[in-house]
Coordinates of C-alpha atoms in Angstrom, one line a residue:
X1 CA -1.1 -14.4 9.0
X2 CA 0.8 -12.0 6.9
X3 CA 2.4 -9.4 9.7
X4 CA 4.9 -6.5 9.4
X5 CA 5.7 -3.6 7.1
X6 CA 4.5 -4.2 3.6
X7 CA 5.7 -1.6 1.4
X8 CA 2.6 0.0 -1.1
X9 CA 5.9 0.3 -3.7
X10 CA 6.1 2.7 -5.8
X11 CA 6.5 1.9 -9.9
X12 CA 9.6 3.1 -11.2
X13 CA 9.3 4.6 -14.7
X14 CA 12.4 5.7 -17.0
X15 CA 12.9 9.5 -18.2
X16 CA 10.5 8.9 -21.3
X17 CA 8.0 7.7 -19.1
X18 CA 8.4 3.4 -20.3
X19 CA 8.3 1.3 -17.4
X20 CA 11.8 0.5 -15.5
X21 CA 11.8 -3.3 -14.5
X22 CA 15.4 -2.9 -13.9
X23 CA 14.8 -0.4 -11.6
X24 CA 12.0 -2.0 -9.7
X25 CA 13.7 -5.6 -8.9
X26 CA 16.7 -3.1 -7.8
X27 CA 13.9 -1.4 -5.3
X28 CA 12.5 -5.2 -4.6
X29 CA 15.8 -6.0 -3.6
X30 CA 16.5 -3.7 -1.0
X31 CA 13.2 -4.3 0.9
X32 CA 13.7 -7.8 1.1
X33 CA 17.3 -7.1 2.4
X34 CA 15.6 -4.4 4.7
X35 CA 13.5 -7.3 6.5
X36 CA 10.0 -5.5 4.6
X37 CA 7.7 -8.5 4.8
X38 CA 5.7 -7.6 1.5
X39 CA 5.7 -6.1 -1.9
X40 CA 2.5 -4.3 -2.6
X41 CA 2.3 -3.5 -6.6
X42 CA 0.5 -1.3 -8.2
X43 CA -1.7 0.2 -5.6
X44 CA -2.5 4.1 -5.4
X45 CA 1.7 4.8 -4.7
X46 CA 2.0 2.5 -7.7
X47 CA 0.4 5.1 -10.1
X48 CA -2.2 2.7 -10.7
X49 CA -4.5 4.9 -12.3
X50 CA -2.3 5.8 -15.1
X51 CA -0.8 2.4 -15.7
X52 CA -2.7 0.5 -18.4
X53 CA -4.2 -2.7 -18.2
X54 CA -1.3 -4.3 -20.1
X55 CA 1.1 -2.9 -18.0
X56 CA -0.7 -3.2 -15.0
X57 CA -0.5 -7.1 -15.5
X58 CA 3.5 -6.7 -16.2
X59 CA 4.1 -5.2 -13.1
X60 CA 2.2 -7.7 -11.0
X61 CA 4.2 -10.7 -13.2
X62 CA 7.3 -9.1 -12.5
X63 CA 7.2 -8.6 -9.1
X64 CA 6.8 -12.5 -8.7
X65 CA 9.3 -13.2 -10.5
X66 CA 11.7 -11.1 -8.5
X67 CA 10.5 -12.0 -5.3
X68 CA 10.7 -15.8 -6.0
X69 CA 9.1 -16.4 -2.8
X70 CA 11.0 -14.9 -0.4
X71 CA 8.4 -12.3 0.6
X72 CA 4.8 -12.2 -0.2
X73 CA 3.7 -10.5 -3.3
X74 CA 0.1 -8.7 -2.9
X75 CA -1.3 -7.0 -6.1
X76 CA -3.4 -3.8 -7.0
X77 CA -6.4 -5.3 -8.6
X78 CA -9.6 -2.8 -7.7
X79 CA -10.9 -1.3 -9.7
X80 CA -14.5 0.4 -10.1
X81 CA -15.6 -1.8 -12.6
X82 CA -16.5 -5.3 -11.3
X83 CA -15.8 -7.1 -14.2
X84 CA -12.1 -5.6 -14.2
X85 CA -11.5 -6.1 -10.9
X86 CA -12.2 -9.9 -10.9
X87 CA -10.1 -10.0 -14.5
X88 CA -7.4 -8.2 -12.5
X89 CA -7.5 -10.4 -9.8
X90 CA -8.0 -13.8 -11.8
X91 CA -4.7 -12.5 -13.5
X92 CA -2.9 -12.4 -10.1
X93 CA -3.8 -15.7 -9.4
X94 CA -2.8 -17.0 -12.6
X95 CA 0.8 -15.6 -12.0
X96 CA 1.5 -17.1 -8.6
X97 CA 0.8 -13.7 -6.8
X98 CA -0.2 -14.3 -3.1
X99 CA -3.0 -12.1 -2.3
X100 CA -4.7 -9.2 -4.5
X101 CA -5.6 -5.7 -2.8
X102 CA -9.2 -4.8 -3.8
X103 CA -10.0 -1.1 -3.3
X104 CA -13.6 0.0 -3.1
X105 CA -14.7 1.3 -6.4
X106 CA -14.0 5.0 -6.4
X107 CA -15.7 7.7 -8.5
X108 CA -19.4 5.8 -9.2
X109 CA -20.0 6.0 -5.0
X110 CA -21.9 2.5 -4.4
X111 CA -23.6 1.4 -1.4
X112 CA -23.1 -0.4 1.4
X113 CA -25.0 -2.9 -0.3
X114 CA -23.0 -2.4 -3.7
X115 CA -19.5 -2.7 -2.2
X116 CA -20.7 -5.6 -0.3
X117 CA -21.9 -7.1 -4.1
X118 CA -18.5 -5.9 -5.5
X119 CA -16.1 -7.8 -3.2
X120 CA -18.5 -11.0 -3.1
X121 CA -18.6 -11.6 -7.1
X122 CA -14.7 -11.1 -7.0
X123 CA -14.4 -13.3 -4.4
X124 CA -16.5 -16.0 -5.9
X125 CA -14.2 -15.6 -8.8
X126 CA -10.9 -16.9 -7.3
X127 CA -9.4 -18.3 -4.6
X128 CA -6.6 -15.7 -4.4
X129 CA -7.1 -14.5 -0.6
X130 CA -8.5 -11.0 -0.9
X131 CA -7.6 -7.8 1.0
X132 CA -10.0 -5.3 1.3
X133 CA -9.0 -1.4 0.8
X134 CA -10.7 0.7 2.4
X135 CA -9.4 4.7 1.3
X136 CA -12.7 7.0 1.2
X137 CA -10.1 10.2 1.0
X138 CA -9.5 9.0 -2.7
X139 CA -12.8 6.9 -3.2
X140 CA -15.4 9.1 -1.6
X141 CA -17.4 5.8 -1.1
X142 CA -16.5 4.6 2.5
X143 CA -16.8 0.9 3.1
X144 CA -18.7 0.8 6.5
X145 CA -17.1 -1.5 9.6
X146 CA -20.5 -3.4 9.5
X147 CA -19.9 -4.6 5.7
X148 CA -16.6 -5.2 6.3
X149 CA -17.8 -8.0 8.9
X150 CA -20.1 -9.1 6.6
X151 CA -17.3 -9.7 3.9
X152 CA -15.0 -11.0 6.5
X153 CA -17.4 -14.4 6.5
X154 CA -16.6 -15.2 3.4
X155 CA -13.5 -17.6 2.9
X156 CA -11.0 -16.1 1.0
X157 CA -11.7 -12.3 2.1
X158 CA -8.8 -12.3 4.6
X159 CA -8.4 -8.9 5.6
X160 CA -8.4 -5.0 5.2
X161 CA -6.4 -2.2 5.0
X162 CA -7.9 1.1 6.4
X163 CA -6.7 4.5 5.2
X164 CA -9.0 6.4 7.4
X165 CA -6.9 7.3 10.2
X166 CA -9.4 6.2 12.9
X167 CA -8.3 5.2 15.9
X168 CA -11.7 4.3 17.1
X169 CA -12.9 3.0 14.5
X170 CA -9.8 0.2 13.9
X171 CA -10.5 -0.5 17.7
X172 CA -14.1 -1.3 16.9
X173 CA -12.9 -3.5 14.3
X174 CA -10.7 -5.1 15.9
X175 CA -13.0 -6.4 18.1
X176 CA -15.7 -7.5 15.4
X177 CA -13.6 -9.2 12.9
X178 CA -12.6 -13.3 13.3
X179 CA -9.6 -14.3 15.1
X180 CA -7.7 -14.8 11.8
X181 CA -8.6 -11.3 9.8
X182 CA -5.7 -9.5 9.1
X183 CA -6.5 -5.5 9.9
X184 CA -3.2 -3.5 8.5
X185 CA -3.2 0.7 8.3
X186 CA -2.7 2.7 5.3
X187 CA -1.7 5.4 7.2
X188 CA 1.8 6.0 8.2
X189 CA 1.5 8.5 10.9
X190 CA -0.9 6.7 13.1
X191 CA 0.6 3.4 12.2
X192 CA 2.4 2.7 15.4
X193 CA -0.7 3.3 17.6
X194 CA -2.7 1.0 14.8
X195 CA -0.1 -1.9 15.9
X196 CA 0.1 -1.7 19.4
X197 CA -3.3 -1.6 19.6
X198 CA -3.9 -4.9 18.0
X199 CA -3.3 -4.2 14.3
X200 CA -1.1 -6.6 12.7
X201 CA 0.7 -4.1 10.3
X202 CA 1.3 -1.2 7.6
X203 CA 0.7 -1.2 3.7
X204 CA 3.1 1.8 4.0
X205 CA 4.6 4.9 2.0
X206 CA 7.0 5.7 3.7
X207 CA 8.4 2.3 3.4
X208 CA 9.7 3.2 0.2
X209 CA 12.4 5.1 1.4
X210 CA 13.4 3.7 5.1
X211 CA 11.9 0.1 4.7
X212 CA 14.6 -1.2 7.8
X213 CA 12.8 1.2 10.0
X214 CA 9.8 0.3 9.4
X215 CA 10.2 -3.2 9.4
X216 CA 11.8 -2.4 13.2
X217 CA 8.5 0.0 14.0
X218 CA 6.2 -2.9 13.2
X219 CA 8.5 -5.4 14.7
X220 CA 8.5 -3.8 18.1
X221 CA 4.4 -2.5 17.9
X222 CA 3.2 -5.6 17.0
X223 CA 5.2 -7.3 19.8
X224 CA 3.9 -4.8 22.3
X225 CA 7.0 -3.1 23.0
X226 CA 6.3 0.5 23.2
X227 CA 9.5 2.6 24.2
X228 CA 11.4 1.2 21.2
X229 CA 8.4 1.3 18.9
X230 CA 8.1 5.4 20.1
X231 CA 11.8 5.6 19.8
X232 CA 11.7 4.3 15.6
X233 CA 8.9 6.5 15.0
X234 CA 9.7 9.7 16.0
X235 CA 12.8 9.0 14.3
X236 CA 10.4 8.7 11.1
X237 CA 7.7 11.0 12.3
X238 CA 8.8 13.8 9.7
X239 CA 8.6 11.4 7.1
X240 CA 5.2 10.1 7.5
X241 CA 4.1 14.3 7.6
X242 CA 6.2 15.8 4.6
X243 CA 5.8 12.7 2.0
X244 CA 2.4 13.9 2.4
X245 CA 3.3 17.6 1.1
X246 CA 1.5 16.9 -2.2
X247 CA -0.3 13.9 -3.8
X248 CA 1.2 10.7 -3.1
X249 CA 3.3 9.6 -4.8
X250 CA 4.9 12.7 -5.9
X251 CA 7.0 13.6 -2.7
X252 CA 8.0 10.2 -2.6
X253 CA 9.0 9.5 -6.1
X254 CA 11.1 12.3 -5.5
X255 CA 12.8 11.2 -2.2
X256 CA 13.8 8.0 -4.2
X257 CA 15.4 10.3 -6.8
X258 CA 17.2 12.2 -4.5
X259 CA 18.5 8.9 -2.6
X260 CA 19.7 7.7 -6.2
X261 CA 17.2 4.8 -6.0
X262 CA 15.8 5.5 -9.6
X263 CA 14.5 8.5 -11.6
X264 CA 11.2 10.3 -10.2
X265 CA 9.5 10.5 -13.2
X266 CA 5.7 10.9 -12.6
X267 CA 2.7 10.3 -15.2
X268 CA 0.3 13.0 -15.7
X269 CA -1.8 14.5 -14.5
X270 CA 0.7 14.1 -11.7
X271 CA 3.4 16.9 -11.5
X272 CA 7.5 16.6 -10.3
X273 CA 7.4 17.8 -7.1
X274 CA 7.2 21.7 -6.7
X275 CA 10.6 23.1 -5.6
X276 CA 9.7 24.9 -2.6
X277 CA 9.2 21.5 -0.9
X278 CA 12.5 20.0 -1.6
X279 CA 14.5 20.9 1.2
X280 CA 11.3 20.0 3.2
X281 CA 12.1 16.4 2.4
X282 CA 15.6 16.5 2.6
X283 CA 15.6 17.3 6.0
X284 CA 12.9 14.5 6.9
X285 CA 15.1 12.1 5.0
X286 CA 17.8 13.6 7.3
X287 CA 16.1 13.3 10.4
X288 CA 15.5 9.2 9.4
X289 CA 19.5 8.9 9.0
X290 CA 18.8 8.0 5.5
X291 CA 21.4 10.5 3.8

């Protein structure tokens, strides 16, 4: 089972808004150095929505190719039309990605019985093991614990990652899903608790810009050590607040910027960051030791 920090990576464009591949196998790079167990592409931090299909499907073949293997590759292929989600997904397969992340369809608000639908015709599609998203903060739709266990029969629907910040309700999961279903967070700041309490990891912003530390917070929480795991994250505690200060991923596009990592160019309808946050996340980089 996939374990560990997995970074939801950002997707570096240049100052006239093209794609930066150099830029992004620079970023890939790093996390593998920094002991980040897997490269999430294209997901909500990826600027998925304003990515096109052609250069959605680039980013995914290009993050293979720099990873070669040497940490697993999981790629943004929801969408909230069916038939572009399994097209998305077949094309992961077809470049050697090792697991597509499948949010619920946002905007048209399905049912329980419509998500449930959704995620079984992509499944039957492929054999690319399948990570359910789960984000009802961006969706509106929320994907119910009891669908989840009735997707998490189904062979090649492996796991989840839950953006709702619910203690509770990641406990009740965890004690409904099989042995071998992978539950991970999508939410920073509760991401230590999520661990130690049986999770298994983070699809994680803040990642991006300290992926050692969070590869040593997930370390320590998922081996049940809970002074060190305390001890990492309130050293990353401002981080998982202020990259929140507007839409993600505008604080941490910037924050990448600032660290010299790439530019922090931002699609519309996404905006630089606003200046009155800037020394907001210079002193939460501070606080992390990471300038």
């Amino acid at each position: 089972m996939l374990q560990g920090s997995l970074v939801a990576i950002v997707t570096p464009m240049k100052d006239n808004g093209e794609l930066d591949f150099a830029a992004l196998e620079s970023l890939i790079e790093w996390h593998i150095e920094s002991g980040t167990a897997g490269i999430v592409i294209v997901g909500t931090t990826g600027e998925s929505p304003t990515v096109s299909v052609e250069e959605h499907k680039e980013l995914i073949a290009a993050t293979v190719k720099y990873t070669r293997g040497r940490v697993a590759v999981i790629a943004g292929t929801g969408a909230n039309s069916t038939a572009e989600a399994i097209e998305l997904t077949r094309y992961a397969e077809s470049v050697g990605a090792d697991y597509s992340l499948s949010v619920v369809p946002y905007y048209n608000k399905p049912t329980q019985q419509g998500m449930y639908e959704h995620f079984k015709a992509i499944a039957e599609a492929v054999s690319i093991p399948i990570i359910l998203y789960n984000v009802p903060g961006r969706t509106v739709a929320d994907l119910a614990n009891d669908t989840v266990i009735k997707l998490s029969v189904i062979s090649n629907i492996v796991g989840i990652k839950d953006a709702t910040a619910d203690l509770y309700r990641a406990s009740d999961l965890f004690s409904r899903v099989p042995a071998n279903f992978a539950c991970y967070t999508g939410d920073d700041g509760s991401a230590a608790a999520f661990m130690l309490m049986g999770g298994h990891g983070v699809i994680s912003v803040t990642a991006n810009v300290a992926p050692a530390l969070m590869a040593q917070l997930c370390h320590h929480a998922i081996q049940g050590d809970t002074k060190i795991a305390r001890a990492v994250n309130d050293k990353l505690l401002a981080l998982h607040r202020d990259l929140f200060v507007e839409a993600n991923p505008i604080p941490v596009k910037w924050a990448l910027a600032e660290m010299g990592k790439m530019s922090g160019y931002i699609r519309l309808p996404l905006t630089a960051l606003s200046e009155q946050h800037h020394d907001t996340i210079r002193a939460a980089l501070r606080r992390a030791d990471i300038v």
